Short mmCIF file of C-alpha atoms and ligand atoms in Angstrom, two decimals:
data_model
loop_
_atom_site.label_atom_id
_atom_site.label_comp_id
_atom_site.label_asym_id
_atom_site.label_seq_id
_atom_site.Cartn_x
_atom_site.Cartn_y
_atom_site.Cartn_z
CA MET A 1 0.00 0.00 0.00
CA ASN A 2 0.98 3.65 -0.40
CA GLU A 3 3.13 4.61 2.59
CA GLN A 4 2.68 8.38 2.14
CA PRO A 5 0.34 10.05 4.67
CA LYS A 6 -3.14 10.37 3.16
CA THR A 7 -4.07 13.77 1.74
CA ALA A 8 -7.37 15.49 2.61
CA GLU A 9 -8.66 14.47 -0.84
CA ALA A 10 -7.64 10.84 -0.33
CA GLU A 11 -9.48 10.77 3.02
CA GLN A 12 -12.72 11.64 1.22
CA VAL A 13 -12.43 8.99 -1.51
CA ASP A 14 -14.92 6.16 -1.01
CA PRO A 15 -12.88 2.97 -1.55
CA THR A 16 -16.05 0.98 -2.23
CA ARG A 17 -17.02 3.10 -5.26
CA LEU A 18 -13.75 3.41 -7.15
CA PRO A 19 -13.76 3.61 -10.93
CA ARG A 20 -12.79 0.19 -12.26
CA HIS A 21 -11.07 1.65 -15.31
CA ILE A 22 -9.37 5.06 -15.57
CA ALA A 23 -8.07 6.36 -18.92
CA ILE A 24 -5.74 9.33 -19.28
CA ILE A 25 -4.71 11.55 -22.20
CA MET A 26 -1.17 12.39 -21.03
CA ASP A 27 -1.16 15.94 -22.42
CA GLY A 28 1.01 19.00 -21.78
CA ASN A 29 4.52 17.54 -21.84
CA GLY A 30 5.68 19.96 -24.55
CA ARG A 31 4.35 23.05 -22.73
CA TRP A 32 5.86 21.86 -19.45
CA ALA A 33 9.27 21.67 -21.13
CA ALA A 34 8.86 25.00 -22.98
CA ARG A 35 8.05 26.81 -19.71
CA ARG A 36 11.40 25.62 -18.37
CA GLY A 37 13.36 26.39 -21.56
CA LEU A 38 13.92 22.64 -22.07
CA PRO A 39 13.61 20.53 -25.22
CA ARG A 40 10.23 18.79 -25.69
CA SER A 41 11.89 15.41 -25.11
CA MET A 42 12.52 16.44 -21.49
CA GLY A 43 8.77 17.01 -21.09
CA HIS A 44 8.12 13.47 -22.32
CA LYS A 45 10.78 12.13 -19.94
CA ALA A 46 9.04 13.86 -17.03
CA GLY A 47 5.68 12.60 -18.39
CA ALA A 48 6.94 9.01 -18.41
CA GLU A 49 7.92 9.39 -14.72
CA THR A 50 4.43 10.73 -13.95
CA PHE A 51 2.95 7.69 -15.70
CA ARG A 52 5.04 5.42 -13.49
CA ARG A 53 3.92 7.22 -10.30
CA ILE A 54 0.26 7.35 -11.25
CA ALA A 55 0.23 3.69 -12.33
CA THR A 56 1.70 2.69 -8.95
CA TYR A 57 -0.86 4.86 -7.15
CA CYS A 58 -3.76 3.39 -9.14
CA LYS A 59 -2.56 -0.11 -8.30
CA ASP A 60 -2.23 0.77 -4.60
CA LEU A 61 -5.73 2.28 -4.54
CA GLY A 62 -7.25 -0.84 -6.08
CA ILE A 63 -8.07 0.52 -9.55
CA ARG A 64 -8.17 -2.48 -11.92
CA TYR A 65 -7.29 -0.86 -15.28
CA LEU A 66 -5.35 2.24 -16.29
CA THR A 67 -5.19 3.12 -19.98
CA VAL A 68 -2.85 5.87 -21.20
CA TYR A 69 -2.51 7.57 -24.57
CA ALA A 70 1.25 7.42 -25.26
CA PHE A 71 1.44 7.84 -29.04
CA SER A 72 -1.39 8.48 -31.48
CA THR A 73 -1.70 7.57 -35.16
CA GLU A 74 -1.26 11.33 -35.79
CA ASN A 75 1.88 11.76 -33.63
CA TRP A 76 4.11 10.58 -36.53
CA LYS A 77 3.74 14.17 -37.85
CA ARG A 78 6.11 15.36 -35.08
CA SER A 79 9.85 15.81 -35.70
CA ALA A 80 11.94 12.66 -36.08
CA ASP A 81 13.82 13.66 -32.91
CA GLU A 82 10.65 13.90 -30.84
CA VAL A 83 9.23 10.61 -32.19
CA SER A 84 12.50 8.87 -31.43
CA ALA A 85 12.60 10.35 -27.89
CA ILE A 86 9.09 9.00 -27.16
CA MET A 87 9.96 5.56 -28.63
CA GLY A 88 13.17 5.55 -26.57
CA LEU A 89 11.20 6.19 -23.37
CA LEU A 90 8.77 3.39 -24.22
CA ARG A 91 11.71 1.04 -24.89
CA LYS A 92 13.25 1.96 -21.52
CA TYR A 93 9.93 1.44 -19.74
CA LEU A 94 9.34 -1.95 -21.42
CA LEU A 95 12.85 -3.17 -20.60
CA GLU A 96 12.19 -2.37 -16.94
CA ALA A 97 8.70 -3.87 -17.10
CA VAL A 98 10.03 -7.21 -18.39
CA ASP A 99 12.10 -7.45 -15.18
CA THR A 100 9.53 -6.18 -12.69
CA MET A 101 5.94 -6.93 -13.78
CA GLU A 102 5.91 -10.48 -12.43
CA ARG A 103 7.32 -9.33 -9.06
CA ASP A 104 4.92 -6.35 -8.86
CA HIS A 105 1.89 -8.24 -10.27
CA ILE A 106 1.35 -5.72 -13.06
CA ARG A 107 -0.21 -6.81 -16.35
CA LEU A 108 0.72 -4.76 -19.40
CA HIS A 109 -1.18 -4.60 -22.65
CA PHE A 110 -0.97 -2.49 -25.83
CA PHE A 111 -3.78 -0.89 -27.81
CA GLY A 112 -2.96 0.23 -31.35
CA ASP A 113 -1.57 -0.96 -34.65
CA MET A 114 1.91 -2.25 -33.88
CA THR A 115 2.84 -2.91 -37.56
CA PRO A 116 4.87 0.30 -38.12
CA ILE A 117 6.56 0.11 -34.70
CA ALA A 118 10.31 -0.71 -34.68
CA PRO A 119 10.98 -4.48 -34.47
CA GLU A 120 12.86 -4.21 -31.15
CA LEU A 121 9.95 -2.42 -29.47
CA ARG A 122 7.46 -4.88 -30.99
CA ALA A 123 9.50 -7.80 -29.66
CA LEU A 124 9.53 -6.24 -26.19
CA ALA A 125 5.75 -5.74 -26.37
CA ARG A 126 5.36 -9.43 -27.30
CA GLU A 127 7.55 -10.34 -24.32
CA THR A 128 5.43 -8.27 -21.90
CA ASP A 129 2.29 -9.84 -23.47
CA GLU A 130 3.66 -13.30 -22.69
CA ILE A 131 4.37 -12.34 -19.07
CA THR A 132 0.88 -10.81 -18.82
CA ALA A 133 -0.65 -14.07 -20.04
CA HIS A 134 0.86 -15.86 -17.00
CA LEU A 135 -0.36 -13.31 -14.49
CA ASP A 136 -3.72 -13.64 -12.78
CA ARG A 137 -6.49 -11.66 -14.55
CA SER A 138 -7.35 -9.98 -11.23
CA CYS A 139 -3.98 -8.15 -11.16
CA PHE A 140 -3.78 -4.44 -11.93
CA GLN A 141 -3.48 -3.90 -15.71
CA ALA A 142 -1.90 -0.95 -17.52
CA ASN A 143 -2.87 -0.48 -21.17
CA VAL A 144 -0.54 1.66 -23.26
CA CYS A 145 -1.97 3.14 -26.47
CA LEU A 146 0.79 3.12 -29.06
CA ASN A 147 0.22 4.14 -32.69
CA TYR A 148 -3.38 4.25 -31.52
CA GLY A 149 -6.37 6.10 -32.94
CA GLY A 150 -10.00 5.43 -32.04
CA ARG A 151 -11.12 5.58 -35.69
CA ASP A 152 -8.24 3.33 -36.76
CA GLU A 153 -9.15 0.82 -34.04
CA ILE A 154 -12.78 0.76 -35.26
CA LEU A 155 -11.67 0.33 -38.90
CA ARG A 156 -9.32 -2.53 -37.97
CA ALA A 157 -12.16 -4.21 -36.06
CA VAL A 158 -14.58 -3.79 -38.99
CA ARG A 159 -12.02 -5.26 -41.41
CA ARG A 160 -11.48 -8.31 -39.20
CA PHE A 161 -15.22 -8.86 -38.76
CA ALA A 162 -15.76 -8.54 -42.53
CA GLN A 163 -12.96 -11.07 -43.11
CA ASP A 164 -14.60 -13.50 -40.65
CA CYS A 165 -17.90 -13.06 -42.54
CA ALA A 166 -16.20 -13.64 -45.91
CA GLN A 167 -14.69 -16.86 -44.52
CA GLY A 168 -18.06 -18.01 -43.19
CA ALA A 169 -17.05 -17.82 -39.49
CA ARG A 170 -19.59 -15.03 -38.81
CA ILE A 171 -22.78 -13.65 -40.31
CA PRO A 172 -23.48 -9.87 -40.46
CA GLY A 173 -26.81 -10.24 -38.65
CA GLU A 174 -25.20 -11.54 -35.47
CA LEU A 175 -23.17 -8.35 -34.94
CA ASP A 176 -24.19 -6.59 -31.73
CA GLU A 177 -22.33 -4.24 -29.36
CA ALA A 178 -20.80 -7.04 -27.30
CA LEU A 179 -19.57 -8.93 -30.37
CA PHE A 180 -18.19 -5.75 -31.94
CA SER A 181 -16.36 -4.88 -28.70
CA SER A 182 -14.63 -8.27 -28.87
CA TYR A 183 -12.95 -7.20 -32.14
CA LEU A 184 -11.48 -4.03 -30.58
CA ASP A 185 -8.02 -3.67 -28.99
CA SER A 186 -9.83 -3.39 -25.65
CA ALA A 187 -11.53 -6.82 -26.01
CA GLY A 188 -12.40 -8.23 -22.58
CA ILE A 189 -11.65 -4.94 -20.78
CA PRO A 190 -14.55 -2.90 -19.34
CA ASP A 191 -15.11 0.56 -20.85
CA PRO A 192 -13.38 3.40 -18.96
CA ASP A 193 -15.50 4.80 -16.13
CA LEU A 194 -13.39 7.95 -15.95
CA ILE A 195 -11.36 9.74 -18.63
CA ILE A 196 -8.90 12.38 -17.44
CA ARG A 197 -7.44 15.08 -19.66
CA PRO A 198 -4.81 17.35 -18.13
CA SER A 199 -3.37 20.58 -19.60
CA GLY A 200 -6.66 22.46 -19.98
CA GLU A 201 -7.74 20.88 -23.28
CA GLU A 202 -11.32 19.71 -23.67
CA ARG A 203 -11.10 17.39 -26.68
CA ILE A 204 -11.30 13.60 -26.93
CA SER A 205 -8.59 13.59 -29.68
CA ASN A 206 -9.48 10.23 -31.25
CA PHE A 207 -9.09 8.42 -27.90
CA LEU A 208 -11.24 5.33 -27.13
CA LEU A 209 -14.08 6.58 -29.36
CA TRP A 210 -16.22 3.46 -29.02
CA GLN A 211 -15.40 2.83 -25.36
CA CYS A 212 -16.03 6.41 -24.11
CA ALA A 213 -19.80 6.30 -24.78
CA TYR A 214 -20.70 6.58 -21.07
CA SER A 215 -17.37 7.60 -19.51
CA GLU A 216 -17.28 10.47 -17.05
CA PHE A 217 -14.84 13.20 -18.10
CA PHE A 218 -12.47 15.11 -15.79
CA ARG A 219 -10.36 18.03 -17.01
CA THR A 220 -7.64 19.91 -15.20
CA ASP A 221 -5.29 22.76 -16.15
CA THR A 222 -2.36 20.89 -14.59
CA LEU A 223 0.18 19.79 -17.20
CA TRP A 224 0.75 16.02 -17.27
CA PRO A 225 4.31 16.08 -15.81
CA ASP A 226 2.92 18.01 -12.79
CA PHE A 227 -0.09 15.69 -12.36
CA ASP A 228 0.22 13.89 -9.02
CA GLU A 229 -1.57 11.56 -6.62
CA ARG A 230 -3.57 14.44 -5.11
CA GLU A 231 -4.86 15.42 -8.56
CA LEU A 232 -5.91 11.81 -9.18
CA ASP A 233 -7.75 11.83 -5.83
CA ARG A 234 -9.57 14.99 -7.00
CA ALA A 235 -10.55 13.31 -10.25
CA ILE A 236 -11.86 10.25 -8.39
CA LEU A 237 -13.77 12.47 -5.94
CA ALA A 238 -15.37 14.37 -8.84
CA TYR A 239 -16.28 11.01 -10.42
CA GLN A 240 -17.86 9.80 -7.17
CA LYS A 241 -20.08 12.90 -7.09
CA ARG A 242 -21.42 12.26 -10.61
CA ASP A 243 -24.82 10.73 -11.18
CA ARG A 244 -24.31 8.07 -13.88
CA ARG A 245 -27.62 7.34 -15.60
CA TYR A 246 -26.53 5.70 -18.87
CA GLY A 247 -29.37 7.43 -20.69
CA GLY A 248 -31.97 6.39 -18.11
CA VAL A 249 -33.62 8.43 -15.37
CA LYS A 250 -32.81 8.58 -11.68
CA ALA A 251 -34.62 5.87 -9.70
C1 FPP B 1 1.25 14.73 -25.30
O1 FPP B 1 1.84 15.96 -24.85
C2 FPP B 1 2.16 13.62 -25.01
C3 FPP B 1 2.63 12.73 -25.94
C4 FPP B 1 2.26 12.80 -27.37
C5 FPP B 1 3.60 11.66 -25.58
C6 FPP B 1 3.34 10.94 -24.28
C7 FPP B 1 4.47 9.99 -24.03
C8 FPP B 1 5.07 9.78 -22.84
C9 FPP B 1 4.62 10.38 -21.57
C10 FPP B 1 6.31 8.93 -22.75
C11 FPP B 1 6.20 7.47 -22.85
C12 FPP B 1 5.08 6.78 -22.16
C13 FPP B 1 5.14 5.71 -21.30
C14 FPP B 1 3.88 5.01 -20.98
C15 FPP B 1 6.38 5.22 -20.67
P1 FPP B 1 2.24 17.06 -25.92
O2 FPP B 1 3.62 16.77 -26.39
O3 FPP B 1 1.23 17.12 -27.02
O4 FPP B 1 2.21 18.37 -25.05
P2 FPP B 1 1.86 19.84 -25.56
O5 FPP B 1 0.42 19.83 -25.96
O6 FPP B 1 2.13 20.67 -24.34
O7 FPP B 1 2.79 20.16 -26.70
#
């Protein structure tokens, strides 16, 4: 468990009504670096550290799934230096994960199209997948979105379903929401209860487009590298005050 003294926010969190799945758009790394006169890559380095802290905190709190947006299908438009800095951080994180996830009981999974990802990084992702397969499904699971776009994920799912139909394994009429969800990168994982976007932006930016249908949204002006445990407590508190009706009316 977290050994830090509990903050006032943490004291108010109801541990019996935690979100099962939290998703985060890790935004604001570039601005964080610019404000300090640092290269953007330093913002991503600080952002990767924040991810590590927040993942540990989520695990300690008893959150089951944390999904983070690390690299979108559109992020290839950034400079080669910046793309390579982000890939380097992911490589470093995966190398550490291979050594520690079994000990720490952390499952790791990737959302996104891994085809254009460098072979070394893909091999590491396969390795973490294999370790994940041995870990109990009840363990905390981090999902990292890499070369991920919500529209791309939906298109890939549609293509696979159409292929199954063409091969006679499926018929179009049997497609319902549950079956469609099983073709997505998030197959078997509950939809996010809470989506957090730091850095003051209020867009969904092609993140979990299918899965966000009934997610609660929390925004904060804090830039991702400055996001901390207290801010996560605030987000959870805000979530616990929401009245989730899923299109129905209050009983
Ligand atoms: C968005 O901020 C952030 C990214 C596109 C990259 C996020 C990647 C990491 C934190 C590093 C690797 C991740 C893991 C899981 C180890 P931005 O650059 O768009 O910020 P800005 O809007 O201020 O420019």
